[in-house]
Amino acid sequence: MTGSGNLPCCYIIHVISYPGSPQILDLQLGVKKGLQLADAQGLVSIALPAIGAGALHLSLGDSSRVLSGGILSFLVQAPRSLREIKLVFLEESTLMSYFHEMKLEFVPFVMLEEYSPLSSTNPSDDDFKLVPLSQPDLEECKADDEQIFNSPPASPTQFRVYGQNRPSIVNTISSMRQFFASHCASQKITHKMVPQITQECWSSLFKVAIHHEVELMCNASENGITVRGNANDVSKVVGRVWQEITRLSEQQSDLERRKLLTKYVRWNFILLDKEISIKENISASLEDAYNQQCREVRLFVQNCEFKVDFNAMTVFSTRSQNPPLRLSRRMATDSGIVTPDCWNPQPCFPDGGPIPVLLVNLDPSEGEYRQVFERFFNTGGNGNILTIERVQNLCLYTQYTTYRQEVERNNGRSGYNNQNERQLFHGTKGCNVKAINLQGFNRNFCGRNGALYGNGVYFASNASYSMTYATPDSLNVRRMYLARVVVGFFAPGQKGLLVPPPLLQHAPEVLFDSVVDNVTNPKVFVVFRDFQCYPEYLITFKTTA
């Protein structure tokens, strides 16, 4: 390195060419050493000419490989100070030739730019859409009741009353008012999600109210909505309002689940054997699609389309002519969650990632089998047990354990010695077993067998209760889970509950953890969070016809 003389820079770094015909590898090494010297001396930027294309008479292709090979070799380790490398050419035609040649050499960096929407941390890049290829575009699906928004509101009806004298007219008007009053109704809806309703949703609800000629009033400070008008129309509008509240509640629950999910399962794309993390919200959506056993999905981010193939574990940019990038799915095993000592080692895929679900058939001679066996028969279970399998799902278990620890911390502050976790039974159909083992218990199935205490997942302390819901197949084989459930503080359940009732009157946002059939002696428990229960053991048994 020397001074710059009269050139408009601080230093000049000289690369020596060896005598004889130029060797590309030697020149690449010279470029690498020169960049390392600039970085060691604390330089921030450097300009490189078309090394080898002058007196050494290298072709433009070879010269471009000298520069690209030297730069890539230098960038194997992150520079300490050097932030900008400029390539300077005398003619524009030479620039374009180098551009096309070096684009092939710098494919990883070109691809990184193409896939940057997946990993960008810009807060404005959160909007995206994921569409399974086996389903139609979401834009093609529209609700039928949205057509009423285009209907003009009906004009009011006027009555003129004529009679022989004033008393007869007054009596007639009074009778009419009584008749109309008997058909009018007022209903108030109170829910914590009322203040969360967006302006766009309010606009839609008001259009529905105008269409049905009812009065819609909101009191956000009291979490209340009042609907007044004809009884039939009030009922329709109230139903629409509850649809919106239910949708918002499900969105909030899904958001909480996604935040928890991204702490333990992360998706990455692989570039130059380096794993680059995909944004958390996209990673959670990919995990959902993966758990739903989708083969392929389309991902739209920042006006860019990507195709994800879960079978090949690749992602492909539709605007790219380069091959797809490999995907990796990583479970965070360093979260501090300790799996039970009885668990078998979880087998792994060839890329090192653990297999999501492992079913371990328990030996009838061992204590773990006997504990489940005795619990089943001592609480009213009957039939011939075929197998008892331990369900090992690291992702579900980590989510469940984290939630249990949070509930134990929160409830421990109350000063009560509460049994926050219980082992409970859950009967189901054989067709649901694979989904439960992979995704856990799904609240979307609630109500199919009755929802007397709320729209959640039902568990029982006695196997005799769950026998009713362990539907037999054609061979009279039934399935029942002995699950771990975080019940925490519980309240009486009632039909139509979407979430547990408030625990504290002065803090309505603090809810009970679950609801039960009888607070004094509970036999049935209902939970409303997907990660509040873990399918620990699967009992397969057979009954007589």
Coordinates of C-alpha atoms in Angstrom, one line a residue:
M1 CA 0.0 0.0 0.0
T2 CA 1.3 3.4 -1.0
G3 CA 0.1 7.0 -1.0
S4 CA -2.2 8.1 -3.8
G5 CA -0.1 10.9 -5.4
N6 CA -2.4 13.1 -7.4
L7 CA -5.3 10.6 -7.6
P8 CA -8.5 11.5 -5.8
C9 CA -8.2 8.7 -3.1
C10 CA -6.2 8.1 0.0
Y11 CA -4.1 5.0 -0.9
I12 CA -3.2 2.7 -3.7
I13 CA -2.8 -1.1 -3.2
H14 CA -0.5 -2.8 -5.7
V15 CA -1.1 -6.4 -6.8
I16 CA 2.0 -8.0 -8.3
S17 CA 1.6 -10.3 -11.3
Y18 CA 4.0 -13.2 -11.6
P19 CA 6.2 -13.6 -14.7
G20 CA 4.9 -15.8 -17.6
S21 CA 1.3 -16.4 -18.7
P22 CA -1.2 -15.1 -16.2
Q23 CA -2.8 -17.6 -13.9
I24 CA -6.4 -16.8 -12.9
L25 CA -6.0 -18.4 -9.4
D26 CA -2.9 -16.3 -8.7
L27 CA -4.6 -13.1 -9.7
Q28 CA -7.7 -14.0 -7.6
L29 CA -5.4 -14.6 -4.6
G30 CA -3.8 -11.1 -5.3
V31 CA -7.3 -9.5 -5.3
K32 CA -8.2 -11.3 -2.0
K33 CA -4.9 -10.3 -0.3
G34 CA -5.4 -6.7 -1.5
L35 CA -8.9 -6.5 -0.1
Q36 CA -7.7 -8.0 3.2
L37 CA -5.0 -5.4 3.4
A38 CA -7.5 -2.6 2.9
D39 CA -9.8 -4.0 5.5
A40 CA -6.9 -4.4 8.0
Q41 CA -5.9 -0.8 7.5
G42 CA -9.5 0.4 8.3
L43 CA -10.5 1.5 4.8
V44 CA -14.2 1.8 4.2
S45 CA -14.4 1.7 0.3
I46 CA -12.1 0.6 -2.5
A47 CA -12.2 0.8 -6.3
L48 CA -11.0 -2.1 -8.5
P49 CA -10.1 -1.9 -12.3
A50 CA -10.5 -4.7 -14.8
I51 CA -7.5 -6.6 -13.5
G52 CA -5.8 -8.7 -16.2
A53 CA -7.8 -7.2 -19.1
G54 CA -5.0 -4.7 -20.1
A55 CA -1.3 -5.7 -20.5
L56 CA -2.0 -9.3 -19.4
H57 CA -4.5 -9.7 -22.3
L58 CA -7.1 -11.7 -20.4
S59 CA -10.5 -12.0 -22.0
L60 CA -13.3 -10.1 -20.3
G61 CA -14.7 -13.4 -19.0
D62 CA -11.5 -14.4 -17.4
S63 CA -10.9 -10.9 -16.0
S64 CA -14.4 -11.0 -14.5
R65 CA -13.7 -14.3 -12.9
V66 CA -10.5 -12.8 -11.4
L67 CA -12.5 -10.1 -9.7
S68 CA -15.5 -12.2 -8.7
G69 CA -13.4 -15.1 -7.3
G70 CA -11.2 -12.7 -5.3
I71 CA -14.2 -10.8 -3.9
L72 CA -16.1 -13.9 -3.0
S73 CA -13.1 -15.5 -1.4
F74 CA -12.5 -12.3 0.6
L75 CA -16.2 -12.2 1.7
V76 CA -16.0 -15.7 3.3
Q77 CA -15.4 -13.9 6.5
A78 CA -17.3 -10.7 7.4
P79 CA -15.2 -7.6 6.8
R80 CA -14.3 -5.4 9.8
S81 CA -14.3 -2.0 8.1
L82 CA -14.7 -2.4 4.3
R83 CA -18.3 -1.6 3.3
E84 CA -18.1 -0.8 -0.4
I85 CA -16.3 -2.4 -3.4
K86 CA -16.6 -0.5 -6.7
L87 CA -15.6 -1.8 -10.1
V88 CA -14.5 0.9 -12.4
F89 CA -14.2 0.5 -16.3
L90 CA -13.2 2.8 -19.0
E91 CA -16.0 2.0 -21.5
E92 CA -19.7 1.3 -21.1
S93 CA -19.5 -1.7 -23.3
T94 CA -16.9 -3.3 -21.0
L95 CA -19.1 -2.5 -18.1
M96 CA -22.1 -4.4 -19.6
S97 CA -19.8 -7.4 -20.5
Y98 CA -18.6 -7.6 -16.9
F99 CA -22.1 -7.2 -15.6
H100 CA -23.4 -10.2 -17.5
E101 CA -20.3 -12.3 -16.7
M102 CA -20.2 -11.5 -13.0
K103 CA -23.9 -12.0 -12.6
L104 CA -23.3 -15.7 -13.1
E105 CA -20.5 -15.7 -10.6
F106 CA -22.5 -13.7 -8.0
V107 CA -25.6 -15.9 -8.3
P108 CA -25.8 -16.4 -4.5
F109 CA -25.9 -12.6 -4.0
V110 CA -28.4 -12.1 -6.8
M111 CA -30.6 -14.8 -5.3
L112 CA -30.3 -13.3 -1.9
E113 CA -31.7 -10.1 -3.4
E114 CA -34.6 -12.0 -5.0
Y115 CA -35.5 -13.8 -1.7
S116 CA -35.0 -10.7 0.5
P117 CA -38.8 -10.2 0.9
L118 CA -39.0 -13.4 2.8
S119 CA -36.3 -12.3 5.3
S120 CA -36.7 -8.5 5.3
T121 CA -37.2 -7.0 8.8
N122 CA -38.8 -3.8 7.5
P123 CA -42.1 -3.4 9.5
S124 CA -43.9 -2.2 6.4
D125 CA -43.3 -5.6 4.7
D126 CA -45.7 -7.5 7.0
D127 CA -48.5 -7.8 4.4
F128 CA -48.4 -11.2 2.6
K129 CA -50.8 -13.9 1.4
L130 CA -50.3 -17.6 1.4
V131 CA -52.5 -19.7 -0.8
P132 CA -52.5 -23.6 -1.0
L133 CA -52.3 -24.6 -4.7
S134 CA -55.2 -27.0 -4.2
Q135 CA -57.5 -24.2 -3.3
P136 CA -58.9 -21.3 -5.4
D137 CA -57.6 -17.7 -5.0
L138 CA -58.9 -16.1 -1.9
E139 CA -60.1 -13.1 -3.9
E140 CA -62.5 -15.3 -5.8
C141 CA -64.3 -16.2 -2.5
K142 CA -66.9 -13.6 -1.4
A143 CA -69.6 -13.8 1.2
D144 CA -73.1 -14.0 -0.1
D145 CA -74.4 -11.5 2.5
E146 CA -72.1 -8.8 1.2
Q147 CA -74.4 -8.3 -1.7
I148 CA -76.9 -6.5 0.6
F149 CA -74.4 -3.7 1.0
N150 CA -75.3 -2.5 -2.5
S151 CA -79.0 -2.4 -1.7
P152 CA -80.4 1.1 -1.0
P153 CA -82.1 1.6 2.4
A154 CA -85.9 1.3 2.3
S155 CA -87.8 4.6 2.7
P156 CA -89.9 5.0 5.8
T157 CA -93.7 4.3 5.6
Q158 CA -96.2 7.0 6.6
F159 CA -99.7 6.5 7.9
R160 CA -102.5 9.0 7.7
V161 CA -105.5 8.3 10.0
Y162 CA -109.0 9.7 9.2
G163 CA -112.1 9.4 11.3
Q164 CA -115.4 10.9 12.3
N165 CA -114.0 12.6 15.5
R166 CA -110.8 13.2 17.3
P167 CA -111.2 10.5 20.0
S168 CA -111.6 7.8 17.4
I169 CA -108.5 8.9 15.6
V170 CA -106.5 9.1 18.9
N171 CA -107.7 5.6 19.9
T172 CA -106.7 4.2 16.5
I173 CA -103.2 5.8 16.6
S174 CA -102.7 4.5 20.2
S175 CA -103.6 1.0 19.0
M176 CA -101.2 1.2 16.1
R177 CA -98.4 2.4 18.4
Q178 CA -99.1 -0.5 20.8
F179 CA -99.1 -2.9 17.8
F180 CA -95.7 -1.6 16.5
A181 CA -94.2 -1.6 20.1
S182 CA -95.1 -5.2 20.5
H183 CA -93.0 -6.0 17.4
C184 CA -90.0 -3.9 18.5
A185 CA -87.1 -5.2 20.4
S186 CA -83.8 -3.9 22.0
Q187 CA -80.8 -6.2 22.6
K188 CA -77.5 -5.3 24.1
I189 CA -74.3 -7.2 23.2
T190 CA -71.4 -6.9 25.7
H191 CA -67.9 -8.3 24.8
K192 CA -64.3 -7.3 25.4
M193 CA -63.6 -7.4 21.7
V194 CA -66.1 -4.6 20.9
P195 CA -63.4 -1.8 21.1
Q196 CA -61.2 -3.9 18.7
I197 CA -63.8 -3.7 15.8
T198 CA -62.2 -1.7 13.0
Q199 CA -63.7 1.2 11.2
E200 CA -64.1 -0.8 8.1
C201 CA -66.1 -3.5 10.0
W202 CA -68.2 -0.8 11.6
S203 CA -69.1 0.6 8.2
S204 CA -70.2 -2.9 7.1
L205 CA -72.3 -3.4 10.2
F206 CA -74.0 0.0 9.8
K207 CA -74.9 -0.9 6.2
V208 CA -76.4 -4.2 7.5
A209 CA -78.4 -2.2 10.1
I210 CA -79.7 0.3 7.5
H211 CA -80.7 -2.6 5.2
H212 CA -82.7 -4.2 8.1
E213 CA -84.0 -0.7 9.2
V214 CA -82.7 -1.1 12.8
E215 CA -80.8 1.3 15.1
L216 CA -77.2 0.3 15.9
M217 CA -75.4 2.1 18.8
C218 CA -71.9 1.5 20.2
N219 CA -70.6 2.3 23.6
A220 CA -66.9 1.3 23.4
S221 CA -66.2 2.4 27.0
E222 CA -68.6 -0.2 28.2
N223 CA -67.7 -2.8 25.6
G224 CA -71.3 -2.7 24.5
I225 CA -73.4 -2.6 21.3
T226 CA -77.2 -1.9 21.4
V227 CA -79.5 -3.0 18.5
R228 CA -83.1 -1.7 18.3
G229 CA -85.9 -2.3 15.8
N230 CA -88.2 -5.0 14.6
A231 CA -87.6 -8.2 16.5
N232 CA -86.8 -10.4 13.5
D233 CA -84.5 -7.8 12.0
V234 CA -82.8 -7.2 15.4
S235 CA -82.1 -10.9 15.6
K236 CA -80.4 -10.9 12.2
V237 CA -78.2 -7.9 12.9
V238 CA -77.2 -9.3 16.3
G239 CA -76.2 -12.5 14.6
R240 CA -74.0 -10.6 12.2
V241 CA -72.4 -8.6 15.1
W242 CA -71.6 -11.9 16.9
Q243 CA -70.0 -13.2 13.7
E244 CA -67.7 -10.3 13.6
I245 CA -66.9 -10.6 17.4
T246 CA -66.2 -14.3 17.0
R247 CA -63.9 -13.6 14.0
L248 CA -61.9 -11.0 16.0
S249 CA -61.6 -13.4 19.0
E250 CA -60.3 -16.2 16.7
Q251 CA -57.8 -13.8 15.1
Q252 CA -56.5 -12.7 18.5
S253 CA -56.2 -16.3 19.6
D254 CA -54.4 -17.2 16.4
L255 CA -52.1 -14.3 16.8
E256 CA -51.1 -15.4 20.3
R257 CA -50.6 -19.0 19.0
R258 CA -48.4 -17.7 16.1
K259 CA -46.2 -15.7 18.5
L260 CA -45.7 -18.7 20.7
L261 CA -45.1 -20.9 17.7
T262 CA -42.4 -18.8 16.2
K263 CA -40.4 -19.1 19.5
Y264 CA -40.0 -22.9 18.9
V265 CA -40.2 -23.6 15.2
R266 CA -38.5 -21.4 12.6
W267 CA -38.3 -21.8 8.8
N268 CA -35.1 -20.7 6.9
F269 CA -33.9 -20.8 3.4
I270 CA -30.4 -22.0 2.7
L271 CA -27.8 -20.0 0.7
L272 CA -24.2 -21.1 0.4
D273 CA -24.8 -23.5 3.2
K274 CA -25.9 -20.6 5.4
E275 CA -29.4 -20.6 6.9
I276 CA -31.2 -17.3 6.6
S277 CA -34.2 -16.9 8.9
I278 CA -37.6 -16.2 7.3
K279 CA -39.7 -13.5 8.8
E280 CA -41.7 -14.7 11.9
N281 CA -45.2 -14.1 10.5
I282 CA -44.3 -15.9 7.3
S283 CA -42.5 -18.7 9.2
A284 CA -45.7 -19.3 11.3
S285 CA -47.9 -19.5 8.2
L286 CA -45.5 -22.0 6.6
E287 CA -45.6 -24.0 9.8
D288 CA -49.4 -24.0 9.7
A289 CA -49.5 -25.1 6.0
Y290 CA -46.9 -27.8 6.8
N291 CA -48.9 -29.1 9.7
Q292 CA -52.0 -29.2 7.5
Q293 CA -50.1 -31.5 5.2
C294 CA -50.2 -29.2 2.2
R295 CA -47.9 -30.3 -0.6
E296 CA -47.4 -26.9 -2.1
V297 CA -48.3 -23.3 -1.4
R298 CA -48.0 -20.0 -3.1
L299 CA -46.6 -17.1 -1.2
F300 CA -47.1 -13.5 -2.2
V301 CA -44.8 -10.9 -0.5
Q302 CA -44.1 -7.3 -1.7
N303 CA -45.6 -8.1 -5.2
C304 CA -43.3 -11.1 -5.4
E305 CA -44.5 -14.7 -5.8
F306 CA -42.8 -17.7 -4.3
K307 CA -43.7 -21.3 -4.6
V308 CA -43.0 -23.6 -1.6
D309 CA -42.7 -27.3 -2.1
F310 CA -43.0 -29.1 1.2
N311 CA -42.2 -32.5 -0.3
A312 CA -38.9 -31.3 -1.8
M313 CA -38.4 -28.7 1.0
T314 CA -37.6 -26.0 -1.5
V315 CA -38.7 -22.4 -2.3
F316 CA -38.7 -21.0 -5.8
S317 CA -39.1 -17.3 -6.9
T318 CA -41.2 -17.1 -10.0
R319 CA -39.2 -14.1 -11.3
S320 CA -36.0 -16.0 -11.0
Q321 CA -34.2 -18.2 -13.6
N322 CA -32.1 -19.7 -10.9
P323 CA -32.8 -23.1 -9.3
P324 CA -34.9 -23.3 -6.2
L325 CA -33.4 -22.8 -2.7
R326 CA -33.5 -25.4 -0.1
L327 CA -35.7 -24.9 3.0
S328 CA -35.0 -26.0 6.6
R329 CA -37.4 -26.4 9.5
R330 CA -35.7 -26.0 12.8
M331 CA -37.2 -26.7 16.3
A332 CA -35.6 -24.6 19.1
T333 CA -34.3 -27.3 21.4
D334 CA -32.3 -24.8 23.4
S335 CA -35.4 -23.1 24.9
G336 CA -34.8 -24.5 28.3
I337 CA -37.8 -26.9 28.1
V338 CA -36.9 -30.3 29.5
T339 CA -38.6 -33.3 27.9
P340 CA -39.8 -36.1 30.2
D341 CA -37.2 -38.6 31.2
C342 CA -39.2 -41.5 29.8
W343 CA -39.1 -40.1 26.3
N344 CA -37.2 -42.0 23.6
P345 CA -34.6 -40.2 21.5
Q346 CA -36.4 -38.3 18.7
P347 CA -35.3 -39.6 15.3
C348 CA -34.2 -37.0 12.7
F349 CA -34.5 -36.3 9.0
P350 CA -31.3 -36.4 6.9
D351 CA -30.8 -32.7 7.3
G352 CA -30.6 -33.1 11.1
G353 CA -34.1 -31.8 12.0
P354 CA -36.2 -33.9 14.4
I355 CA -39.2 -35.8 13.1
P356 CA -42.3 -33.9 14.3
V357 CA -44.2 -36.9 15.8
L358 CA -43.0 -40.2 17.3
L359 CA -45.4 -42.8 18.6
V360 CA -43.8 -45.1 21.2
N361 CA -45.7 -48.4 21.8
L362 CA -45.5 -49.0 25.6
D363 CA -44.5 -52.4 27.0
P364 CA -47.4 -53.9 29.1
S365 CA -44.8 -55.1 31.7
E366 CA -43.5 -51.6 32.4
G367 CA -44.8 -49.2 35.0
E368 CA -45.7 -46.4 32.6
Y369 CA -48.1 -48.7 30.8
R370 CA -49.6 -49.9 34.1
Q371 CA -50.3 -46.4 35.3
V372 CA -52.3 -45.5 32.2
F373 CA -53.9 -49.0 32.2
E374 CA -55.1 -48.6 35.8
R375 CA -56.2 -45.0 35.4
F376 CA -58.4 -46.1 32.4
F377 CA -60.2 -49.0 34.2
N378 CA -60.4 -47.4 37.6
T379 CA -62.4 -44.4 36.2
G380 CA -65.0 -46.5 34.3
G381 CA -63.2 -47.4 31.1
N382 CA -64.1 -50.8 29.6
G383 CA -63.0 -53.1 26.8
N384 CA -59.9 -54.8 25.7
I385 CA -56.9 -52.5 25.4
L386 CA -54.9 -53.2 22.2
T387 CA -52.1 -50.6 22.6
I388 CA -51.1 -47.7 24.7
E389 CA -48.8 -45.3 22.8
R390 CA -46.8 -42.4 24.1
V391 CA -47.1 -39.3 21.8
Q392 CA -43.8 -37.5 21.5
N393 CA -44.3 -34.1 19.7
L394 CA -41.5 -31.8 20.7
C395 CA -43.2 -28.7 19.2
L396 CA -46.5 -29.2 20.9
Y397 CA -44.9 -30.2 24.2
T398 CA -42.7 -27.1 24.2
Q399 CA -45.7 -24.8 23.6
Y400 CA -47.7 -26.6 26.3
T401 CA -45.0 -26.5 28.9
T402 CA -44.3 -22.8 28.3
Y403 CA -48.0 -22.0 28.7
R404 CA -48.2 -24.2 31.9
Q405 CA -45.2 -22.4 33.4
E406 CA -46.8 -19.0 32.6
V407 CA -50.1 -20.0 34.3
E408 CA -48.2 -21.4 37.3
R409 CA -46.4 -18.1 37.7
N410 CA -49.5 -16.0 37.4
N411 CA -51.7 -18.1 39.7
G412 CA -48.9 -18.5 42.2
R413 CA -49.1 -14.8 42.9
S414 CA -52.7 -15.2 44.2
G415 CA -51.5 -17.1 47.3
Y416 CA -53.7 -20.1 46.7
N417 CA -52.3 -23.6 46.4
N418 CA -53.9 -24.5 43.1
Q419 CA -53.7 -27.7 41.1
N420 CA -53.0 -26.1 37.7
E421 CA -52.4 -29.3 35.7
R422 CA -54.4 -32.4 35.5
Q423 CA -54.4 -35.7 33.5
L424 CA -57.8 -36.0 31.8
F425 CA -59.4 -38.2 29.1
H426 CA -60.6 -37.2 25.7
G427 CA -62.5 -39.6 23.4
T428 CA -62.4 -39.1 19.6
K429 CA -62.9 -40.8 16.2
G430 CA -60.1 -42.8 14.6
C431 CA -60.0 -40.4 11.7
N432 CA -58.9 -37.5 14.0
V433 CA -55.9 -39.3 15.6
K434 CA -53.2 -38.3 13.0
A435 CA -54.3 -34.6 13.1
I436 CA -54.3 -34.5 16.9
N437 CA -50.9 -36.2 17.2
L438 CA -49.4 -33.6 14.8
Q439 CA -51.4 -30.4 15.6
G440 CA -52.9 -31.0 19.0
F441 CA -56.6 -30.8 20.0
N442 CA -58.6 -28.5 17.6
R443 CA -61.3 -26.3 18.9
N444 CA -62.9 -26.2 15.4
F445 CA -64.3 -29.7 16.2
C446 CA -66.2 -28.4 19.2
G447 CA -70.0 -28.5 19.1
R448 CA -70.1 -31.7 17.0
N449 CA -70.8 -33.7 20.0
G450 CA -72.5 -30.9 22.0
A451 CA -71.1 -27.8 23.6
L452 CA -73.1 -27.5 26.8
Y453 CA -70.4 -25.6 28.7
G454 CA -68.8 -23.5 25.9
N455 CA -67.1 -23.7 22.5
G456 CA -63.8 -25.2 23.5
V457 CA -62.1 -28.6 23.8
Y458 CA -63.7 -31.0 26.3
F459 CA -61.9 -33.3 28.7
A460 CA -63.2 -35.6 31.5
S461 CA -61.7 -36.8 34.7
N462 CA -63.3 -40.2 34.2
A463 CA -62.8 -42.5 31.2
S464 CA -66.5 -43.5 31.4
Y465 CA -67.6 -40.0 30.3
S466 CA -65.2 -40.0 27.3
M467 CA -66.3 -43.5 26.3
T468 CA -69.4 -41.9 24.7
Y469 CA -67.2 -39.8 22.3
A470 CA -64.7 -42.5 21.5
T471 CA -66.7 -43.5 18.4
P472 CA -66.0 -47.1 17.3
D473 CA -65.0 -48.0 13.8
S474 CA -66.4 -50.9 11.8
L475 CA -64.3 -53.3 14.0
N476 CA -65.5 -51.7 17.2
V477 CA -62.0 -50.3 17.8
R478 CA -62.1 -47.0 19.8
R479 CA -59.5 -44.3 20.6
M480 CA -59.1 -42.2 23.7
Y481 CA -56.4 -39.9 24.9
L482 CA -55.1 -39.4 28.4
A483 CA -53.9 -35.8 28.1
R484 CA -52.2 -33.3 30.2
V485 CA -54.4 -30.2 30.6
V486 CA -53.7 -26.8 32.2
V487 CA -57.0 -26.2 34.0
G488 CA -55.7 -23.4 36.4
F489 CA -58.6 -21.4 38.0
F490 CA -61.9 -22.6 36.6
A491 CA -65.4 -21.2 36.5
P492 CA -68.9 -22.6 35.7
G493 CA -69.3 -23.1 32.0
Q494 CA -72.4 -22.2 29.9
K495 CA -73.5 -22.7 26.4
G496 CA -72.1 -20.3 23.8
L497 CA -68.9 -19.3 25.7
L498 CA -66.0 -18.4 23.3
V499 CA -63.6 -17.7 26.1
P500 CA -63.7 -18.2 29.9
P501 CA -65.4 -15.4 31.9
P502 CA -63.4 -12.7 33.7
L503 CA -61.6 -13.7 36.8
L504 CA -61.6 -10.2 38.4
Q505 CA -64.5 -7.7 38.2
H506 CA -62.1 -4.7 38.2
A507 CA -59.9 -6.3 35.4
P508 CA -62.2 -7.9 32.8
E509 CA -59.2 -8.6 30.6
V510 CA -58.0 -11.2 33.1
L511 CA -59.9 -14.4 32.5
F512 CA -60.3 -17.8 34.2
D513 CA -58.1 -20.5 32.7
S514 CA -61.0 -23.0 32.0
V515 CA -64.6 -23.8 32.7
V516 CA -66.2 -26.9 34.3
D517 CA -69.5 -28.6 34.8
N518 CA -69.4 -28.3 38.6
V519 CA -67.0 -26.0 40.5
T520 CA -67.3 -28.0 43.7
N521 CA -66.7 -31.4 42.2
P522 CA -65.7 -31.0 38.5
K523 CA -65.9 -33.9 36.1
V524 CA -65.9 -32.1 32.8
F525 CA -63.3 -29.4 31.9
V526 CA -63.3 -27.1 28.9
V527 CA -60.3 -25.2 27.6
F528 CA -60.2 -22.5 24.9
R529 CA -56.5 -22.3 23.9
D530 CA -54.9 -24.8 21.5
F531 CA -51.6 -25.0 23.5
Q532 CA -53.4 -25.5 26.8
C533 CA -53.5 -29.3 26.4
Y534 CA -51.1 -32.0 25.3
P535 CA -52.1 -35.5 23.9
E536 CA -49.7 -37.5 26.1
Y537 CA -51.0 -41.1 25.7
L538 CA -53.2 -42.7 23.0
I539 CA -55.2 -45.6 24.2
T540 CA -56.6 -47.9 21.5
F541 CA -59.1 -50.5 22.7
K542 CA -61.8 -52.7 21.5
T543 CA -65.4 -53.2 22.8
T544 CA -68.0 -55.8 22.0
A545 CA -70.7 -54.9 19.6

